[in-house]
Amino acid sequence: MSEKSPGALLSEHLGLVEAPVDRVRTVVLNVPTGELSGPDVPVVLGSARTVTVSGGPATFTADAGTPIVIDVDREAGWVQAHGEWWWCVRLQVEPHPDGALVRRSAYNRATGAAGRLVPYTVGRGHRRQGHAALLGLLDDLGSRLGCDTRLLPE
């Protein structure tokens, strides 16, 4: 795996989880296989869906109505999901003096003329949706790990 950006950055949001980085990575980077729903769904996909996940250990395929590819780089501390022709969401977990920094980044994978149009068409709502998704993830991580979480300034 590579830490190389999967495309042009559309939005990025930061949160803090007041738990050791290893504990946070265990939850965020976990990608179980099989038919999954609720809290068993990989957190990079969100729990509000039922998915079938196969593959591993570094690249998985998820079917949630549309095919999604999930890549995990445990050494670098990130997991990303990409699908359709244009989007990728990466969750990066990094050390922070107060616990673990969780970085949620949305990327535009499209190239050429289509890539230049994404921020004005299908990618318009990514800043707002990314903010809401990170809030939901922080709430989920706080519940799972029994710790405080908070958004950080961008």
CSV table of C-alpha atoms in Angstrom, one decimal:
chain,number,residue,atom,x,y,z
A,1,MET,CA,0.0,0.0,0.0
A,2,SER,CA,1.0,3.6,-0.5
A,3,GLU,CA,0.2,6.7,1.4
A,4,LYS,CA,-0.1,8.5,-2.0
A,5,SER,CA,-3.2,10.5,-2.3
A,6,PRO,CA,-6.0,8.7,-4.2
A,7,GLY,CA,-7.0,11.9,-6.0
A,8,ALA,CA,-7.7,15.6,-5.6
A,9,LEU,CA,-8.7,16.5,-2.0
A,10,LEU,CA,-12.4,17.6,-1.8
A,11,SER,CA,-12.7,17.9,2.0
A,12,GLU,CA,-10.9,17.0,5.2
A,13,HIS,CA,-12.2,16.9,8.8
A,14,LEU,CA,-10.3,16.2,12.0
A,15,GLY,CA,-11.4,14.7,15.2
A,16,LEU,CA,-9.8,13.6,18.5
A,17,VAL,CA,-10.5,10.3,20.3
A,18,GLU,CA,-9.2,10.3,23.8
A,19,ALA,CA,-7.9,6.7,23.7
A,20,PRO,CA,-4.6,5.1,22.8
A,21,VAL,CA,-3.9,5.2,19.0
A,22,ASP,CA,-3.6,1.4,18.9
A,23,ARG,CA,-7.1,0.9,20.4
A,24,VAL,CA,-8.6,3.4,17.9
A,25,ARG,CA,-6.8,1.8,15.0
A,26,THR,CA,-8.1,-1.6,16.0
A,27,VAL,CA,-11.7,-0.4,15.5
A,28,VAL,CA,-11.2,1.9,12.5
A,29,LEU,CA,-9.0,-0.5,10.5
A,30,ASN,CA,-11.1,-3.6,11.2
A,31,VAL,CA,-12.6,-5.0,8.0
A,32,PRO,CA,-14.5,-8.2,8.7
A,33,THR,CA,-15.8,-10.4,5.9
A,34,GLY,CA,-19.2,-11.9,5.3
A,35,GLU,CA,-22.7,-10.4,5.2
A,36,LEU,CA,-22.6,-7.6,7.8
A,37,SER,CA,-25.0,-5.1,9.2
A,38,GLY,CA,-25.1,-2.5,12.0
A,39,PRO,CA,-21.9,-2.3,14.1
A,40,ASP,CA,-20.3,-5.2,12.3
A,41,VAL,CA,-20.0,-3.1,9.0
A,42,PRO,CA,-16.5,-1.6,8.6
A,43,VAL,CA,-16.6,2.0,10.0
A,44,VAL,CA,-15.3,3.4,6.8
A,45,LEU,CA,-18.6,2.5,5.2
A,46,GLY,CA,-20.9,3.6,8.1
A,47,SER,CA,-23.3,1.3,9.9
A,48,ALA,CA,-26.6,2.4,8.3
A,49,ARG,CA,-26.4,-0.4,5.6
A,50,THR,CA,-26.1,-4.1,5.0
A,51,VAL,CA,-23.0,-5.1,3.1
A,52,THR,CA,-21.3,-8.3,1.9
A,53,VAL,CA,-17.5,-8.0,2.2
A,54,SER,CA,-15.0,-10.4,0.8
A,55,GLY,CA,-11.2,-10.5,0.2
A,56,GLY,CA,-8.4,-9.3,2.4
A,57,PRO,CA,-6.1,-8.8,4.1
A,58,ALA,CA,-5.2,-5.5,2.4
A,59,THR,CA,-7.9,-5.2,-0.3
A,60,PHE,CA,-11.5,-6.1,0.1
A,61,THR,CA,-14.6,-5.8,-2.1
A,62,ALA,CA,-17.9,-4.7,-0.5
A,63,ASP,CA,-21.3,-5.0,-2.1
A,64,ALA,CA,-23.9,-2.5,-0.8
A,65,GLY,CA,-26.0,-2.2,-3.9
A,66,THR,CA,-22.9,-0.8,-5.8
A,67,PRO,CA,-19.4,-2.3,-5.7
A,68,ILE,CA,-17.0,-0.7,-3.3
A,69,VAL,CA,-13.3,-1.4,-2.9
A,70,ILE,CA,-11.8,-1.1,0.6
A,71,ASP,CA,-8.0,-0.8,1.0
A,72,VAL,CA,-6.3,-1.0,4.4
A,73,ASP,CA,-2.7,-0.1,5.2
A,74,ARG,CA,-2.4,-1.1,8.9
A,75,GLU,CA,1.2,0.0,9.1
A,76,ALA,CA,0.4,3.5,7.9
A,77,GLY,CA,-2.8,3.6,9.9
A,78,TRP,CA,-5.5,4.2,7.2
A,79,VAL,CA,-8.4,2.6,5.6
A,80,GLN,CA,-10.2,3.9,2.5
A,81,ALA,CA,-13.3,3.0,0.5
A,82,HIS,CA,-13.7,4.0,-3.1
A,83,GLY,CA,-16.5,3.3,-5.6
A,84,GLU,CA,-18.4,4.4,-8.7
A,85,TRP,CA,-16.1,6.4,-10.9
A,86,TRP,CA,-15.1,9.4,-8.8
A,87,TRP,CA,-15.0,9.2,-5.0
A,88,CYS,CA,-12.7,7.9,-2.3
A,89,VAL,CA,-13.0,8.4,1.5
A,90,ARG,CA,-9.9,7.7,3.7
A,91,LEU,CA,-9.9,7.5,7.5
A,92,GLN,CA,-6.4,8.0,8.9
A,93,VAL,CA,-5.6,7.4,12.6
A,94,GLU,CA,-2.5,9.2,13.9
A,95,PRO,CA,-0.9,9.6,17.3
A,96,HIS,CA,-1.9,12.8,19.2
A,97,PRO,CA,-0.8,14.0,22.6
A,98,ASP,CA,-4.3,13.5,23.9
A,99,GLY,CA,-5.0,10.2,22.2
A,100,ALA,CA,-5.6,9.6,18.6
A,101,LEU,CA,-6.2,12.0,15.7
A,102,VAL,CA,-8.8,10.8,13.2
A,103,ARG,CA,-8.6,12.4,9.8
A,104,ARG,CA,-11.5,11.9,7.4
A,105,SER,CA,-10.6,12.9,3.8
A,106,ALA,CA,-12.7,12.8,0.7
A,107,TYR,CA,-11.1,12.6,-2.7
A,108,ASN,CA,-12.1,13.1,-6.3
A,109,ARG,CA,-10.6,10.2,-8.3
A,110,ALA,CA,-12.0,11.3,-11.6
A,111,THR,CA,-9.6,12.7,-14.2
A,112,GLY,CA,-9.9,15.0,-17.2
A,113,ALA,CA,-12.9,17.2,-17.8
A,114,ALA,CA,-15.1,15.0,-15.6
A,115,GLY,CA,-12.7,15.4,-12.7
A,116,ARG,CA,-12.8,19.2,-13.1
A,117,LEU,CA,-16.6,19.1,-12.9
A,118,VAL,CA,-17.0,16.8,-9.8
A,119,PRO,CA,-16.7,19.6,-7.2
A,120,TYR,CA,-19.6,21.4,-8.9
A,121,THR,CA,-21.8,18.3,-9.5
A,122,VAL,CA,-21.8,15.0,-7.7
A,123,GLY,CA,-19.1,16.2,-5.2
A,124,ARG,CA,-20.9,19.4,-4.1
A,125,GLY,CA,-22.0,18.2,-0.7
A,126,HIS,CA,-18.9,16.5,0.4
A,127,ARG,CA,-17.7,19.1,2.9
A,128,ARG,CA,-21.1,19.1,4.7
A,129,GLN,CA,-21.5,15.3,4.4
A,130,GLY,CA,-18.0,14.7,5.5
A,131,HIS,CA,-18.5,16.8,8.6
A,132,ALA,CA,-21.6,14.9,9.6
A,133,ALA,CA,-19.9,11.6,8.8
A,134,LEU,CA,-17.0,12.4,11.1
A,135,LEU,CA,-19.4,13.5,13.9
A,136,GLY,CA,-21.1,10.1,13.6
A,137,LEU,CA,-17.8,8.2,13.6
A,138,LEU,CA,-16.6,10.1,16.7
A,139,ASP,CA,-19.8,9.2,18.5
A,140,ASP,CA,-19.5,5.6,17.5
A,141,LEU,CA,-15.8,5.4,18.5
A,142,GLY,CA,-16.6,7.1,21.9
A,143,SER,CA,-19.3,4.5,22.5
A,144,ARG,CA,-17.2,1.5,21.5
A,145,LEU,CA,-14.1,2.6,23.3
A,146,GLY,CA,-15.8,4.3,26.4
A,147,CYS,CA,-14.0,7.6,25.9
A,148,ASP,CA,-14.5,11.2,25.0
A,149,THR,CA,-14.2,12.5,21.5
A,150,ARG,CA,-14.4,15.9,19.8
A,151,LEU,CA,-14.1,17.7,16.5
A,152,LEU,CA,-10.9,19.6,16.0
A,153,PRO,CA,-10.6,22.9,14.0
A,154,GLU,CA,-9.9,22.4,10.4
